[in-house]
PDB file of C-alpha atoms in Angstrom:
ATOM      1  CA  MET Q   1    -104.957  17.592  91.152  1.00 67.00           C
ATOM      2  CA  ILE Q   2    -108.434  16.153  90.623  1.00 78.00           C
ATOM      3  CA  THR Q   3    -110.581  18.130  88.214  1.00 76.00           C
ATOM      4  CA  GLY Q   4    -113.727  17.654  86.181  1.00 83.00           C
ATOM      5  CA  PRO Q   5    -115.897  14.540  86.580  1.00 89.00           C
ATOM      6  CA  LEU Q   6    -113.439  12.824  88.933  1.00 91.00           C
ATOM      7  CA  SER Q   7    -113.613  15.790  91.305  1.00 91.00           C
ATOM      8  CA  SER Q   8    -117.404  15.570  91.384  1.00 92.00           C
ATOM      9  CA  ARG Q   9    -117.184  11.824  91.879  1.00 93.00           C
ATOM     10  CA  ALA Q  10    -114.796  12.229  94.809  1.00 92.00           C
ATOM     11  CA  GLN Q  11    -117.183  14.710  96.434  1.00 91.00           C
ATOM     12  CA  GLU Q  12    -120.047  12.269  95.910  1.00 92.00           C
ATOM     13  CA  LEU Q  13    -118.117   9.419  97.542  1.00 92.00           C
ATOM     14  CA  THR Q  14    -117.155  11.632 100.478  1.00 88.00           C
ATOM     15  CA  ALA Q  15    -120.776  12.646 101.003  1.00 86.00           C
ATOM     16  CA  LYS Q  16    -121.764   8.964 101.066  1.00 86.00           C
ATOM     17  CA  GLY Q  17    -119.111   8.158 103.631  1.00 84.00           C
ATOM     18  CA  ALA Q  18    -117.342   5.765 101.259  1.00 90.00           C
ATOM     19  CA  ALA Q  19    -113.672   4.879 101.522  1.00 92.00           C
ATOM     20  CA  PHE Q  20    -111.536   5.489  98.433  1.00 95.00           C
ATOM     21  CA  VAL Q  21    -108.030   6.423  97.303  1.00 96.00           C
ATOM     22  CA  THR Q  22    -106.902   9.140  94.941  1.00 96.00           C
ATOM     23  CA  ALA Q  23    -103.995   7.764  92.917  1.00 96.00           C
ATOM     24  CA  THR Q  24    -101.926  10.527  91.306  1.00 96.00           C
ATOM     25  CA  VAL Q  25     -99.019   9.903  88.950  1.00 95.00           C
ATOM     26  CA  VAL Q  26     -96.194  12.168  90.140  1.00 95.00           C
ATOM     27  CA  ARG Q  27     -93.233  10.914  88.074  1.00 93.00           C
ATOM     28  CA  VAL Q  28     -92.566   8.646  85.110  1.00 91.00           C
ATOM     29  CA  GLU Q  29     -89.607   7.255  83.208  1.00 89.00           C
ATOM     30  CA  HIS Q  30     -90.428   6.430  79.611  1.00 83.00           C
ATOM     31  CA  PRO Q  31     -91.562   4.308  77.939  1.00 80.00           C
ATOM     32  CA  THR Q  32     -94.883   4.444  79.774  1.00 82.00           C
ATOM     33  CA  SER Q  33     -98.417   5.376  78.828  1.00 85.00           C
ATOM     34  CA  ALA Q  34     -98.965   7.376  82.023  1.00 88.00           C
ATOM     35  CA  LYS Q  35     -98.101  11.041  82.442  1.00 92.00           C
ATOM     36  CA  PRO Q  36     -97.489  13.118  85.569  1.00 93.00           C
ATOM     37  CA  GLY Q  37    -100.811  14.491  86.748  1.00 93.00           C
ATOM     38  CA  ASN Q  38    -102.886  11.491  85.653  1.00 93.00           C
ATOM     39  CA  VAL Q  39    -105.366  10.680  88.416  1.00 95.00           C
ATOM     40  CA  ALA Q  40    -107.645   7.785  89.267  1.00 95.00           C
ATOM     41  CA  LEU Q  41    -110.021   6.931  92.087  1.00 96.00           C
ATOM     42  CA  VAL Q  42    -109.640   3.457  93.570  1.00 94.00           C
ATOM     43  CA  HIS Q  43    -112.705   2.141  95.377  1.00 93.00           C
ATOM     44  CA  GLU Q  44    -112.797  -0.184  98.358  1.00 89.00           C
ATOM     45  CA  ASP Q  45    -113.746  -3.082  96.080  1.00 88.00           C
ATOM     46  CA  GLY Q  46    -110.618  -2.501  93.976  1.00 88.00           C
ATOM     47  CA  SER Q  47    -112.360  -0.956  90.987  1.00 89.00           C
ATOM     48  CA  ILE Q  48    -110.723   2.058  89.319  1.00 92.00           C
ATOM     49  CA  GLU Q  49    -112.111   5.228  87.775  1.00 93.00           C
ATOM     50  CA  GLY Q  50    -109.583   7.233  85.794  1.00 93.00           C
ATOM     51  CA  PHE Q  51    -106.169   6.426  84.336  1.00 92.00           C
ATOM     52  CA  VAL Q  52    -102.778   5.867  85.961  1.00 90.00           C
ATOM     53  CA  GLY Q  53    -101.142   3.629  83.353  1.00 86.00           C
ATOM     54  CA  GLY Q  54    -101.702   0.310  81.622  1.00 83.00           C
ATOM     55  CA  VAL Q  55    -103.441  -2.677  83.136  1.00 80.00           C
ATOM     56  CA  CYS Q  56    -100.263  -4.090  84.670  1.00 79.00           C
ATOM     57  CA  ALA Q  57     -99.441  -0.860  86.476  1.00 86.00           C
ATOM     58  CA  GLN Q  58    -103.060  -0.593  87.541  1.00 88.00           C
ATOM     59  CA  ASN Q  59    -102.792  -3.963  89.290  1.00 87.00           C
ATOM     60  CA  SER Q  60    -100.070  -2.638  91.570  1.00 89.00           C
ATOM     61  CA  VAL Q  61    -102.050   0.566  92.128  1.00 93.00           C
ATOM     62  CA  ARG Q  62    -105.150  -1.459  93.057  1.00 91.00           C
ATOM     63  CA  LEU Q  63    -103.284  -3.660  95.512  1.00 91.00           C
ATOM     64  CA  TYR Q  64    -101.486  -0.880  97.371  1.00 93.00           C
ATOM     65  CA  SER Q  65    -104.505   1.416  97.342  1.00 94.00           C
ATOM     66  CA  LEU Q  66    -106.394  -1.235  99.295  1.00 91.00           C
ATOM     67  CA  LYS Q  67    -103.494  -1.436 101.739  1.00 90.00           C
ATOM     68  CA  ALA Q  68    -103.574   2.353 102.102  1.00 92.00           C
ATOM     69  CA  ILE Q  69    -107.285   2.170 102.931  1.00 91.00           C
ATOM     70  CA  GLU Q  70    -106.683  -0.562 105.487  1.00 86.00           C
ATOM     71  CA  ARG Q  71    -103.840   1.324 107.169  1.00 86.00           C
ATOM     72  CA  GLY Q  72    -105.416   4.734 106.796  1.00 85.00           C
ATOM     73  CA  GLU Q  73    -102.123   6.259 105.685  1.00 89.00           C
ATOM     74  CA  PRO Q  74    -100.894   7.776 102.374  1.00 94.00           C
ATOM     75  CA  LEU Q  75     -98.249   5.920 100.406  1.00 94.00           C
ATOM     76  CA  LEU Q  76     -95.832   6.684  97.591  1.00 96.00           C
ATOM     77  CA  LEU Q  77     -95.778   3.688  95.242  1.00 94.00           C
ATOM     78  CA  ARG Q  78     -92.804   3.189  92.908  1.00 93.00           C
ATOM     79  CA  ILE Q  79     -93.420   0.652  90.140  1.00 90.00           C
ATOM     80  CA  LEU Q  80     -90.284  -0.566  88.353  1.00 88.00           C
ATOM     81  CA  PRO Q  81     -89.890  -2.968  85.439  1.00 82.00           C
ATOM     82  CA  ASP Q  82     -88.632  -6.442  86.316  1.00 68.00           C
ATOM     83  CA  GLY Q  83     -85.045  -7.518  85.825  1.00 52.00           C
ATOM     84  CA  PRO Q  84     -81.486  -6.155  86.197  1.00 43.00           C
ATOM     85  CA  GLY Q  85     -81.110  -2.397  85.904  1.00 45.00           C
ATOM     86  CA  ALA Q  86     -84.653  -1.809  87.107  1.00 46.00           C
ATOM     87  CA  GLY Q  87     -83.541   0.378  89.952  1.00 44.00           C
ATOM     88  CA  SER Q  88     -83.316  -2.169  92.737  1.00 41.00           C
ATOM     89  CA  GLU Q  89     -80.188  -2.287  94.836  1.00 40.00           C
ATOM     90  CA  ASP Q  90     -80.483  -6.059  94.822  1.00 41.00           C
ATOM     91  CA  GLU Q  91     -80.505  -7.292  91.241  1.00 38.00           C
ATOM     92  CA  SER Q  92     -80.647 -10.911  92.388  1.00 36.00           C
ATOM     93  CA  ILE Q  93     -84.323 -10.607  93.284  1.00 35.00           C
ATOM     94  CA  THR Q  94     -86.297 -13.114  91.266  1.00 38.00           C
ATOM     95  CA  ASP Q  95     -89.711 -12.856  92.948  1.00 42.00           C
ATOM     96  CA  PRO Q  96     -91.642 -10.743  90.437  1.00 40.00           C
ATOM     97  CA  GLY Q  97     -94.477  -8.496  91.449  1.00 52.00           C
ATOM     98  CA  GLN Q  98     -93.245  -8.289  95.036  1.00 58.00           C
ATOM     99  CA  GLU Q  99     -91.875  -5.496  97.207  1.00 63.00           C
ATOM    100  CA  ILE Q 100     -88.165  -4.818  96.802  1.00 63.00           C
ATOM    101  CA  ALA Q 101     -88.031  -1.847  99.186  1.00 63.00           C
ATOM    102  CA  HIS Q 102     -90.294  -0.526 101.905  1.00 71.00           C
ATOM    103  CA  ASP Q 103     -89.475   2.719 103.683  1.00 74.00           C
ATOM    104  CA  GLU Q 104     -91.532   4.980 105.883  1.00 77.00           C
ATOM    105  CA  GLY Q 105     -94.365   6.175 103.665  1.00 87.00           C
ATOM    106  CA  SER Q 106     -93.146   4.543 100.442  1.00 91.00           C
ATOM    107  CA  VAL Q 107     -92.892   1.146  98.802  1.00 91.00           C
ATOM    108  CA  THR Q 108     -91.105  -0.033  95.657  1.00 91.00           C
ATOM    109  CA  VAL Q 109     -92.316  -3.021  93.646  1.00 87.00           C
ATOM    110  CA  GLN Q 110     -91.089  -4.789  90.549  1.00 83.00           C
ATOM    111  CA  ASN Q 111     -93.714  -5.318  87.898  1.00 77.00           C
ATOM    112  CA  PRO Q 112     -92.720  -8.088  85.457  1.00 71.00           C
ATOM    113  CA  CYS Q 113     -95.186  -6.992  82.823  1.00 67.00           C
ATOM    114  CA  LEU Q 114     -94.045  -3.418  82.345  1.00 62.00           C
ATOM    115  CA  SER Q 115     -92.540  -2.893  78.935  1.00 63.00           C
ATOM    116  CA  GLY Q 116     -89.964  -0.557  80.437  1.00 70.00           C
ATOM    117  CA  GLY Q 117     -89.821   2.732  82.224  1.00 78.00           C
ATOM    118  CA  ALA Q 118     -91.086   3.331  85.735  1.00 89.00           C
ATOM    119  CA  ILE Q 119     -94.001   5.052  87.449  1.00 92.00           C
ATOM    120  CA  GLU Q 120     -94.356   6.770  90.805  1.00 95.00           C
ATOM    121  CA  VAL Q 121     -97.904   7.120  92.110  1.00 96.00           C
ATOM    122  CA  PHE Q 122     -99.009   8.923  95.262  1.00 97.00           C
ATOM    123  CA  LEU Q 123    -101.858   7.068  96.981  1.00 96.00           C
ATOM    124  CA  GLU Q 124    -103.956   9.143  99.359  1.00 96.00           C
ATOM    125  CA  PRO Q 125    -106.780   7.373 101.209  1.00 95.00           C
ATOM    126  CA  PHE Q 126    -109.982   9.172 102.078  1.00 93.00           C
ATOM    127  CA  LEU Q 127    -111.832   7.423 104.867  1.00 90.00           C
ATOM    128  CA  PRO Q 128    -115.106   8.253 106.579  1.00 88.00           C
ATOM    129  CA  ALA Q 129    -114.559   9.917 109.947  1.00 89.00           C
ATOM    130  CA  PRO Q 130    -114.500   7.351 112.784  1.00 90.00           C
ATOM    131  CA  ARG Q 131    -117.872   7.309 114.502  1.00 92.00           C
ATOM    132  CA  MET Q 132    -118.323   8.005 118.190  1.00 95.00           C
ATOM    133  CA  ILE Q 133    -121.770   7.350 119.613  1.00 95.00           C
ATOM    134  CA  VAL Q 134    -122.702   9.712 122.443  1.00 95.00           C
ATOM    135  CA  ALA Q 135    -125.557   8.651 124.724  1.00 93.00           C
ATOM    136  CA  GLY Q 136    -127.143  11.259 126.913  1.00 91.00           C
ATOM    137  CA  ASP Q 137    -128.654  14.741 126.922  1.00 91.00           C
ATOM    138  CA  THR Q 138    -126.288  16.394 129.385  1.00 94.00           C
ATOM    139  CA  PRO Q 139    -123.768  19.241 129.258  1.00 96.00           C
ATOM    140  CA  ILE Q 140    -120.911  16.702 129.009  1.00 96.00           C
ATOM    141  CA  ALA Q 141    -122.619  14.949 126.089  1.00 95.00           C
ATOM    142  CA  ALA Q 142    -123.159  18.305 124.371  1.00 95.00           C
ATOM    143  CA  ALA Q 143    -119.485  19.192 124.845  1.00 97.00           C
ATOM    144  CA  LEU Q 144    -118.439  15.854 123.349  1.00 97.00           C
ATOM    145  CA  ARG Q 145    -120.576  16.448 120.268  1.00 95.00           C
ATOM    146  CA  ARG Q 146    -119.198  19.974 119.902  1.00 96.00           C
ATOM    147  CA  LEU Q 147    -115.501  19.091 120.240  1.00 96.00           C
ATOM    148  CA  ALA Q 148    -115.399  15.755 118.377  1.00 96.00           C
ATOM    149  CA  PRO Q 149    -115.516  17.169 114.801  1.00 93.00           C
ATOM    150  CA  GLU Q 150    -112.434  19.290 115.550  1.00 93.00           C
ATOM    151  CA  LEU Q 151    -110.565  16.017 116.112  1.00 92.00           C
ATOM    152  CA  GLY Q 152    -111.792  14.337 112.935  1.00 89.00           C
ATOM    153  CA  LEU Q 153    -114.514  12.308 114.666  1.00 93.00           C
ATOM    154  CA  GLU Q 154    -118.165  11.968 113.757  1.00 91.00           C
ATOM    155  CA  ALA Q 155    -120.241  12.289 116.917  1.00 92.00           C
ATOM    156  CA  VAL Q 156    -123.761  10.872 116.643  1.00 90.00           C
ATOM    157  CA  SER Q 157    -126.460  10.767 119.288  1.00 89.00           C
ATOM    158  CA  ALA Q 158    -127.802   7.526 120.689  1.00 84.00           C
ATOM    159  CA  VAL Q 159    -131.533   7.780 121.243  1.00 70.00           C
ATOM    160  CA  ASP Q 160    -134.326   5.255 121.443  1.00 50.00           C
ATOM    161  CA  ARG Q 161    -133.774   2.643 118.713  1.00 49.00           C
ATOM    162  CA  ASP Q 162    -137.451   2.722 117.777  1.00 50.00           C
ATOM    163  CA  ARG Q 163    -136.854   6.285 116.598  1.00 51.00           C
ATOM    164  CA  GLY Q 164    -133.962   5.331 114.339  1.00 57.00           C
ATOM    165  CA  ALA Q 165    -130.958   5.533 116.653  1.00 65.00           C
ATOM    166  CA  PRO Q 166    -127.596   4.315 115.373  1.00 73.00           C
ATOM    167  CA  VAL Q 167    -126.935   0.747 116.437  1.00 82.00           C
ATOM    168  CA  PRO Q 168    -123.362   0.257 117.742  1.00 90.00           C
ATOM    169  CA  SER Q 169    -121.199  -1.815 115.426  1.00 87.00           C
ATOM    170  CA  SER Q 170    -117.684  -3.240 115.347  1.00 88.00           C
ATOM    171  CA  GLU Q 171    -116.647  -0.377 113.053  1.00 86.00           C
ATOM    172  CA  ASP Q 172    -117.484   2.273 115.646  1.00 91.00           C
ATOM    173  CA  LEU Q 173    -114.473   3.771 117.371  1.00 93.00           C
ATOM    174  CA  ALA Q 174    -116.185   4.722 120.601  1.00 95.00           C
ATOM    175  CA  LEU Q 175    -119.353   4.728 122.654  1.00 96.00           C
ATOM    176  CA  VAL Q 176    -119.537   7.266 125.466  1.00 96.00           C
ATOM    177  CA  VAL Q 177    -122.486   7.125 127.857  1.00 96.00           C
ATOM    178  CA  ALA Q 178    -122.979  10.467 129.577  1.00 95.00           C
ATOM    179  CA  ALA Q 179    -126.598  10.095 130.602  1.00 90.00           C
ATOM    180  CA  HIS Q 180    -126.292  10.476 134.387  1.00 86.00           C
ATOM    181  CA  GLY Q 181    -128.167   7.251 135.089  1.00 82.00           C
ATOM    182  CA  ARG Q 182    -130.845   7.411 132.390  1.00 85.00           C
ATOM    183  CA  ASP Q 183    -131.171   4.490 129.950  1.00 84.00           C
ATOM    184  CA  GLU Q 184    -127.526   3.445 130.394  1.00 91.00           C
ATOM    185  CA  LEU Q 185    -127.664  -0.330 130.685  1.00 93.00           C
ATOM    186  CA  ALA Q 186    -129.055  -1.214 127.257  1.00 91.00           C
ATOM    187  CA  ILE Q 187    -126.687   0.999 125.272  1.00 93.00           C
ATOM    188  CA  LEU Q 188    -123.647  -0.118 127.298  1.00 95.00           C
ATOM    189  CA  ARG Q 189    -124.505  -3.752 126.709  1.00 94.00           C
ATOM    190  CA  ALA Q 190    -125.123  -3.155 123.012  1.00 93.00           C
ATOM    191  CA  GLY Q 191    -121.743  -1.449 122.628  1.00 94.00           C
ATOM    192  CA  LEU Q 192    -119.888  -4.240 124.415  1.00 95.00           C
ATOM    193  CA  GLU Q 193    -121.584  -7.002 122.439  1.00 93.00           C
ATOM    194  CA  ALA Q 194    -120.975  -5.170 119.149  1.00 93.00           C
ATOM    195  CA  GLY Q 195    -117.249  -4.905 119.867  1.00 93.00           C
ATOM    196  CA  VAL Q 196    -116.981  -1.098 119.903  1.00 94.00           C
ATOM    197  CA  ARG Q 197    -113.294  -0.341 120.533  1.00 93.00           C
ATOM    198  CA  TYR Q 198    -113.755   2.139 123.386  1.00 96.00           C
ATOM    199  CA  VAL Q 199    -116.720   2.090 125.752  1.00 96.00           C
ATOM    200  CA  GLY Q 200    -116.795   4.825 128.399  1.00 96.00           C
ATOM    201  CA  LEU Q 201    -119.276   5.546 131.172  1.00 96.00           C
ATOM    202  CA  VAL Q 202    -119.392   9.007 132.745  1.00 96.00           C
ATOM    203  CA  ALA Q 203    -119.992   8.295 136.419  1.00 94.00           C
ATOM    204  CA  SER Q 204    -118.330   8.446 139.803  1.00 94.00           C
ATOM    205  CA  ARG Q 205    -116.288   5.404 140.788  1.00 94.00           C
ATOM    206  CA  LYS Q 206    -119.006   4.332 143.201  1.00 95.00           C
ATOM    207  CA  ARG Q 207    -121.889   4.651 140.726  1.00 95.00           C
ATOM    208  CA  GLY Q 208    -119.816   3.178 137.913  1.00 95.00           C
ATOM    209  CA  ALA Q 209    -119.125   0.070 140.015  1.00 95.00           C
ATOM    210  CA  ALA Q 210    -122.836  -0.203 140.789  1.00 95.00           C
ATOM    211  CA  VAL Q 211    -123.700  -0.085 137.066  1.00 95.00           C
ATOM    212  CA  LEU Q 212    -121.163  -2.851 136.364  1.00 96.00           C
ATOM    213  CA  ASP Q 213    -122.730  -4.970 139.138  1.00 96.00           C
ATOM    214  CA  VAL Q 214    -126.166  -4.639 137.540  1.00 96.00           C
ATOM    215  CA  LEU Q 215    -124.821  -5.642 134.131  1.00 96.00           C
ATOM    216  CA  ARG Q 216    -123.040  -8.586 135.732  1.00 95.00           C
ATOM    217  CA  GLU Q 217    -126.315  -9.704 137.333  1.00 95.00           C
ATOM    218  CA  GLU Q 218    -127.947  -9.474 133.905  1.00 94.00           C
ATOM    219  CA  GLY Q 219    -125.414 -11.971 132.557  1.00 95.00           C
ATOM    220  CA  VAL Q 220    -122.799  -9.760 130.920  1.00 94.00           C
ATOM    221  CA  PRO Q 221    -119.464 -11.633 131.305  1.00 95.00           C
ATOM    222  CA  ASP Q 222    -116.608 -10.040 133.228  1.00 95.00           C
ATOM    223  CA  GLU Q 223    -114.316 -10.024 130.153  1.00 94.00           C
ATOM    224  CA  LEU Q 224    -116.742  -7.577 128.540  1.00 95.00           C
ATOM    225  CA  LEU Q 225    -117.353  -5.545 131.677  1.00 96.00           C
ATOM    226  CA  ASP Q 226    -113.601  -5.070 132.046  1.00 95.00           C
ATOM    227  CA  ARG Q 227    -113.681  -3.071 128.808  1.00 95.00           C
ATOM    228  CA  ILE Q 228    -115.876  -0.304 130.259  1.00 96.00           C
ATOM    229  CA  ASP Q 229    -113.796   2.740 131.148  1.00 96.00           C
ATOM    230  CA  THR Q 230    -115.420   4.320 134.199  1.00 95.00           C
ATOM    231  CA  PRO Q 231    -114.981   7.056 135.192  1.00 95.00           C
ATOM    232  CA  ALA Q 232    -114.519   7.727 131.491  1.00 95.00           C
ATOM    233  CA  GLY Q 233    -111.470   9.621 130.298  1.00 94.00           C
ATOM    234  CA  LEU Q 234    -107.979  10.447 131.460  1.00 94.00           C
ATOM    235  CA  ASP Q 235    -107.508  11.685 135.015  1.00 93.00           C
ATOM    236  CA  ILE Q 236    -106.494  15.293 134.391  1.00 92.00           C
ATOM    237  CA  GLY Q 237    -108.433  16.841 137.244  1.00 93.00           C
ATOM    238  CA  ALA Q 238    -111.231  17.892 134.887  1.00 92.00           C
ATOM    239  CA  ARG Q 239    -114.203  19.685 136.435  1.00 92.00           C
ATOM    240  CA  SER Q 240    -116.207  21.559 133.817  1.00 96.00           C
ATOM    241  CA  PRO Q 241    -118.213  19.725 131.125  1.00 96.00           C
ATOM    242  CA  SER Q 242    -115.748  20.844 128.448  1.00 96.00           C
ATOM    243  CA  GLU Q 243    -112.752  19.672 130.491  1.00 97.00           C
ATOM    244  CA  ILE Q 244    -114.377  16.294 131.123  1.00 96.00           C
ATOM    245  CA  ALA Q 245    -115.220  15.977 127.444  1.00 97.00           C
ATOM    246  CA  LEU Q 246    -111.605  16.792 126.600  1.00 96.00           C
ATOM    247  CA  SER Q 247    -110.337  14.080 128.961  1.00 97.00           C
ATOM    248  CA  ILE Q 248    -112.666  11.536 127.334  1.00 97.00           C
ATOM    249  CA  LEU Q 249    -111.707  12.535 123.806  1.00 97.00           C
ATOM    250  CA  ALA Q 250    -108.041  12.149 124.779  1.00 96.00           C
ATOM    251  CA  ARG Q 251    -108.765   8.515 125.676  1.00 95.00           C
ATOM    252  CA  VAL Q 252    -110.629   8.015 122.420  1.00 95.00           C
ATOM    253  CA  ILE Q 253    -107.718   9.450 120.422  1.00 94.00           C
ATOM    254  CA  ASP Q 254    -105.317   7.244 122.365  1.00 92.00           C
ATOM    255  CA  GLU Q 255    -107.409   4.245 121.378  1.00 90.00           C
ATOM    256  CA  ARG Q 256    -107.437   5.385 117.777  1.00 88.00           C
ATOM    257  CA  ARG Q 257    -103.684   5.993 117.499  1.00 82.00           C
ATOM    258  CA  ARG Q 258    -102.270   3.300 119.755  1.00 79.00           C
ATOM    259  CA  GLY Q 259    -101.185   1.099 116.864  1.00 51.00           C
ATOM    260  CA  ARG Q 260    -103.956  -1.433 117.111  1.00 50.00           C
ATOM    261  CA  PRO Q 261    -105.589  -2.647 113.901  1.00 45.00           C
ATOM    262  CA  SER Q 262    -107.934  -0.012 112.569  1.00 45.00           C
ATOM    263  CA  ALA Q 263    -111.640  -0.504 113.051  1.00 42.00           C
ATOM    264  CA  ARG Q 264    -111.907  -1.035 109.314  1.00 47.00           C
ATOM    265  CA  ALA Q 265    -109.191  -3.715 109.354  1.00 42.00           C
ATOM    266  CA  ALA Q 266    -110.545  -5.443 112.449  1.00 40.00           C
ATOM    267  CA  ALA Q 267    -114.138  -5.561 111.269  1.00 41.00           C
ATOM    268  CA  PRO Q 268    -115.451  -8.632 109.429  1.00 40.00           C
ATOM    269  CA  ARG Q 269    -114.732  -8.280 105.738  1.00 44.00           C
ATOM    270  CA  PRO Q 270    -117.891  -7.585 103.719  1.00 46.00           C
ATOM    271  CA  GLU Q 271    -118.919 -10.052 101.078  1.00 47.00           C
ATOM    272  CA  THR Q 272    -117.801  -7.599  98.403  1.00 50.00           C
ATOM    273  CA  ALA Q 273    -114.314  -7.168  99.872  1.00 54.00           C
ATOM    274  CA  PRO Q 274    -111.662  -7.956  97.262  1.00 66.00           C
ATOM    275  CA  ILE Q 275    -109.239 -10.826  97.614  1.00 82.00           C
ATOM    276  CA  THR Q 276    -105.920 -11.407  95.906  1.00 83.00           C
ATOM    277  CA  ALA Q 277    -104.423 -14.162  93.797  1.00 85.00           C
ATOM    278  CA  ILE Q 278    -101.081 -14.924  92.166  1.00 86.00           C
ATOM    279  CA  ASP Q 279    -100.828 -14.748  88.390  1.00 84.00           C
ATOM    280  CA  PRO Q 280     -99.492 -18.240  87.462  1.00 86.00           C
ATOM    281  CA  ILE Q 281     -97.575 -16.837  84.471  1.00 84.00           C
ATOM    282  CA  CYS Q 282     -95.721 -13.774  85.769  1.00 80.00           C
ATOM    283  CA  GLY Q 283     -96.116 -14.246  89.514  1.00 78.00           C
ATOM    284  CA  MET Q 284     -97.766 -10.882  90.149  1.00 80.00           C
ATOM    285  CA  THR Q 285    -100.185 -10.425  93.031  1.00 82.00           C
ATOM    286  CA  VAL Q 286    -103.481  -9.281  91.518  1.00 84.00           C
ATOM    287  CA  VAL Q 287    -106.731  -8.109  93.050  1.00 85.00           C
ATOM    288  CA  THR Q 288    -109.584 -10.343  91.926  1.00 84.00           C
ATOM    289  CA  CYS Q 289    -112.117  -7.770  90.801  1.00 80.00           C
ATOM    290  CA  ALA Q 290    -114.955  -8.328  88.363  1.00 79.00           C
ATOM    291  CA  ASP Q 291    -112.775  -7.065  85.488  1.00 81.00           C
ATOM    292  CA  THR Q 292    -109.690  -9.136  86.394  1.00 86.00           C
ATOM    293  CA  PRO Q 293    -108.866 -11.562  83.534  1.00 87.00           C
ATOM    294  CA  SER Q 294    -109.519 -15.132  84.661  1.00 90.00           C
ATOM    295  CA  VAL Q 295    -109.754 -18.718  83.430  1.00 90.00           C
ATOM    296  CA  GLU Q 296    -111.475 -21.717  85.018  1.00 89.00           C
ATOM    297  CA  ARG Q 297    -109.736 -25.089  84.800  1.00 87.00           C
ATOM    298  CA  ASP Q 298    -110.816 -28.268  86.590  1.00 84.00           C
ATOM    299  CA  GLY Q 299    -112.969 -26.400  89.078  1.00 86.00           C
ATOM    300  CA  GLU Q 300    -110.258 -23.853  89.916  1.00 89.00           C
ATOM    301  CA  THR Q 301    -110.170 -20.198  88.891  1.00 91.00           C
ATOM    302  CA  TYR Q 302    -106.874 -18.644  87.808  1.00 90.00           C
ATOM    303  CA  TYR Q 303    -106.455 -14.859  87.744  1.00 88.00           C
ATOM    304  CA  PHE Q 304    -104.075 -12.803  85.599  1.00 85.00           C
ATOM    305  CA  CYS Q 305    -102.631  -9.307  85.564  1.00 82.00           C
ATOM    306  CA  CYS Q 306    -103.502  -8.828  81.889  1.00 81.00           C
ATOM    307  CA  GLU Q 307    -104.894 -10.539  78.810  1.00 83.00           C
ATOM    308  CA  GLY Q 308    -101.338 -11.356  77.668  1.00 82.00           C
ATOM    309  CA  CYS Q 309    -100.687 -13.598  80.683  1.00 86.00           C
ATOM    310  CA  LYS Q 310    -104.133 -15.127  80.319  1.00 86.00           C
ATOM    311  CA  SER Q 311    -103.435 -16.008  76.681  1.00 87.00           C
ATOM    312  CA  ALA Q 312    -100.040 -17.461  77.610  1.00 87.00           C
ATOM    313  CA  PHE Q 313    -101.716 -19.656  80.220  1.00 86.00           C
ATOM    314  CA  GLU Q 314    -104.312 -20.871  77.739  1.00 84.00           C
ATOM    315  CA  ARG Q 315    -101.567 -21.719  75.199  1.00 84.00           C
ATOM    316  CA  GLU Q 316     -99.699 -23.713  77.841  1.00 81.00           C
ATOM    317  CA  GLN Q 317    -102.842 -25.669  78.674  1.00 74.00           C
ATOM    318  CA  VAL Q 318    -103.389 -26.534  75.020  1.00 66.00           C
ATOM    319  CA  ALA Q 319     -99.774 -27.616  74.620  1.00 60.00           C
TER     320      ALA Q 319
END
């Protein structure tokens, strides 16, 4: 359970809409420096606040926390020492730092740098609510904004950009235009060009086809126009604004859960996004954060899980 400064920090990150993971130690086998109940926050850049074990264990926690953020699903991480008797059913595994078991909701890795013991850490990602842009000042638009938060969606209004409207982006889950013919073309085109995953237009089949024809005449290619769902939503015989909103939200949820890459995973990686490297001494996969031990040799940068591997590498180079 998060308490004290970490609890305040988690609330601060949530308020900012930042993605992070709470990593909680749930079980240990000694010798290990971690204790059940130890908690850390892992940020999207791989940095860690808190304590969940030594630097070698932290490397595994970093790596799989980032995977939990990308997948948007919690994960139980088991970190075992390398070598026979470490708990793996296959003691012939010689690829250190790699997965030796992967079940639904859990993964087991061997960590060659652990001095012994084992650690189990529960990784729970906290992601900002997927954003759905709603264009229009109509009863259907109002119903969408009212119902969306109940489904874990952030519904924001699309108004004139000169007044600070949200600009559609590739990270947006949906854009729904329910404006009944008012200022539809520009926002539809912006959503398509930005790569919003679901773009819906509330209109009859006849008017929806007419809107697509106008966009086509304006130069929008057919491969983009084919992405507009019009009439928006599932055909459930909806009549009232709330029923229509429900049918649209069902399509949005279908898009969200269909097993496609998440919007976060599909979006271009920011310049600050962490990358990984292989420790040339122990073979561990490490996240190359600012505090990751590293050495430059002949124009190439080598990264290490800990200072011990870095020192071993430097000794080898001298020899």
